[in-house]
């Protein structure tokens, strides 16, 4: 059974009387441990596809299943629990909680997914912050961090709960090439050790280089696919 | 724990806004606690004056006497006076907490002056037992108190002022006796008392019962009421209840509160007014809280979206705003309680002159107080208002926070 299975998925946004199709009959399967990159021009439907896979949005028609469960039939609470335990998000605009420190932002994600594990939580968070190069900055709040540092906190937050799937929208856009490489190595390690699936929406050639599957999307359809 | 931490820190993201709404709530708390303290203070001194000078903890009399006494259109019914038997005295002594008792006969009379008459209540007393129940003697400002078997009368300072009377002057009381014939008692002003009870000061004359009875037409040693003082005010309801079970049906015992229905009504209306004002101010506070939550939700749209993406349920997002509103409520209530404590401290130390509030009119609005009213500490009111404000703040936050938590996560995350 695939981790994600999309069958003839359509998503239409309505703006007043105008209907704007974002996805037009997408069929897609993502297996565990896949390292996938989605690319395509702006407005092609990449973000909508990621939102659909991440259970943030429901399709207008067609079906999306996660580990065999249909997302379209789940209640709001079930969707929240699915995201909490099984999916990690990395957004281009970081979306960190500004009142929490870097450590707390990461620990919060772990805490809501796994509950309070005391010292274990602390060790896990510190280990991950170190692996994304933020050792010594754990007590800084987001407004005391640079764009790249914030992005690394957002990456650590998504990785810390060791979910089945991580969805990342331009995760390396604000990182220098050295840091990008370090972060991607952490992700690859998780991918190989924990069989975490990654789906990136990116134009970064370095990310594409690491990916084992490339999907091109145009006008709401998967127009090309390449497996390495 | 993290939700609580986020809510707590959110309180200080817009400090000015938090302080503004907290101040509104604090103002409500101060007004409520100050009014409550004033009301309690006024009622405390009012009932104390009633007990010390007019009606002690318990009074016992004939049912018909009280019916007419409570009707302002009726004269006091002298014919309802009764003989206090040994059996009745024994019944009275059976009640718990009795400290002292005395008999009095109240009757309506005209205080006859050189140019005009003035309606008064004459209280014929037994000077030997009177001081155990009432405190009039302590407030004598001129002359001396009447003695048992002696002649003369004690008048209030205000009555003396109205008639320009001094100790040693003579006065006449005109009234109807048991046979409904006009009768008079003439006597020397033995003393002038300035009690803090305005009605006592202006409308009451004390005379010795032995001196009064022949003029009233009593053939026996009678009284209209037996006045009973208890050790504690709180014992009155139980004492009244017990006494009413013990005495014959023709008698009735009642407490100082039963005898002061107007004061009790004033107390009730005072509390209604206090709670109405509190309600109005808190309504404004609740609207303030709703505004704060709506503004916060708009400002934090991205964060709400991210929290949903992280897997927080709607109820958990509501809890963040719920705790935050509770925090604003707690800050406002704490500031309000602190400010009110200072105000009540000053009020209880210095007091407020009631005449200054009611334009210098004695017996204004039927309040039996002359002079200062002091604030009373009511710790229960502090606890109740604190809890109430926090709960109200939290409840006010529910509708807007539910609206915030229902935001579409995609729209919230990509909101510009």
Coordinates of C-alpha atoms in Angstrom, one line a residue, chain A residues 13 47 51 55-57 76-77 79-81 83-85 87 89 91 93-101 103-105 107-109 111-112 141 157 161 169, chain B residues 1-3 5-11 13 300 302-316 320 405-414:
Chain A
X13 CA -11.2 27.5 -6.4
X47 CA 1.3 24.3 -3.6
X51 CA -1.7 21.1 0.5
X55 CA -4.4 17.0 4.4
X56 CA -4.7 20.8 4.7
X57 CA -7.2 20.9 1.9
X76 CA -11.6 18.2 11.1
X77 CA -10.3 16.6 14.3
X79 CA -7.3 15.5 9.9
X80 CA -5.7 17.5 12.7
X81 CA -4.5 14.3 14.4
X83 CA -1.1 16.1 10.5
X84 CA 0.0 16.1 14.1
X85 CA 1.4 12.6 14.1
X87 CA 3.0 14.9 8.5
X89 CA 5.4 20.9 7.0
X91 CA 6.9 26.6 4.6
X93 CA 7.6 31.9 5.1
X94 CA 8.8 29.8 8.1
X95 CA 5.6 30.5 10.1
X96 CA 7.3 30.1 13.4
X97 CA 5.5 31.0 16.6
X98 CA 7.1 34.4 17.5
X99 CA 6.5 34.1 21.3
X100 CA 8.4 30.8 21.5
X101 CA 12.2 30.4 21.3
X103 CA 14.0 25.4 21.2
X104 CA 10.4 25.9 22.2
X105 CA 9.2 26.1 18.6
X107 CA 9.8 21.2 21.2
X108 CA 6.2 22.3 20.8
X109 CA 5.8 20.2 17.6
X111 CA 5.2 17.7 22.4
X112 CA 1.9 17.8 20.6
X141 CA 13.2 34.1 19.6
X157 CA 10.4 21.6 13.7
X161 CA 8.5 14.3 15.4
X169 CA 7.8 24.4 0.0
Chain B
X1 CA 1.4 23.5 29.1
X2 CA 2.7 24.9 25.8
X3 CA -0.7 26.3 25.0
X5 CA 2.8 29.3 27.7
X6 CA 1.9 30.7 24.3
X7 CA -1.2 32.4 25.7
X8 CA 0.8 33.9 28.6
X9 CA 3.4 35.3 26.3
X10 CA 0.8 36.6 23.9
X11 CA -0.4 38.8 26.7
X13 CA 2.8 41.1 22.6
X300 CA -2.0 36.1 14.0
X302 CA -0.4 33.0 9.8
X303 CA 0.2 31.5 13.3
X304 CA -3.3 30.0 13.4
X305 CA -2.7 28.5 10.0
X306 CA 0.6 27.0 11.1
X307 CA -0.8 25.7 14.4
X308 CA -3.5 23.9 12.3
X309 CA -0.8 22.5 10.0
X310 CA 1.1 21.3 13.0
X311 CA -2.0 19.3 14.0
X312 CA -3.6 21.5 16.7
X313 CA -7.4 20.9 16.9
X314 CA -9.8 23.7 16.8
X315 CA -10.5 23.3 20.5
X316 CA -6.8 23.7 21.3
X320 CA -4.9 29.6 23.5
X405 CA -10.0 28.5 15.1
X406 CA -12.4 27.7 12.2
X407 CA -10.2 29.6 9.7
X408 CA -9.3 27.5 6.6
X409 CA -5.6 26.5 7.3
X410 CA -4.6 27.0 3.6
X411 CA -6.0 30.5 3.5
X412 CA -4.5 31.3 6.9
X413 CA -1.0 30.1 6.0
X414 CA -1.0 32.0 2.7

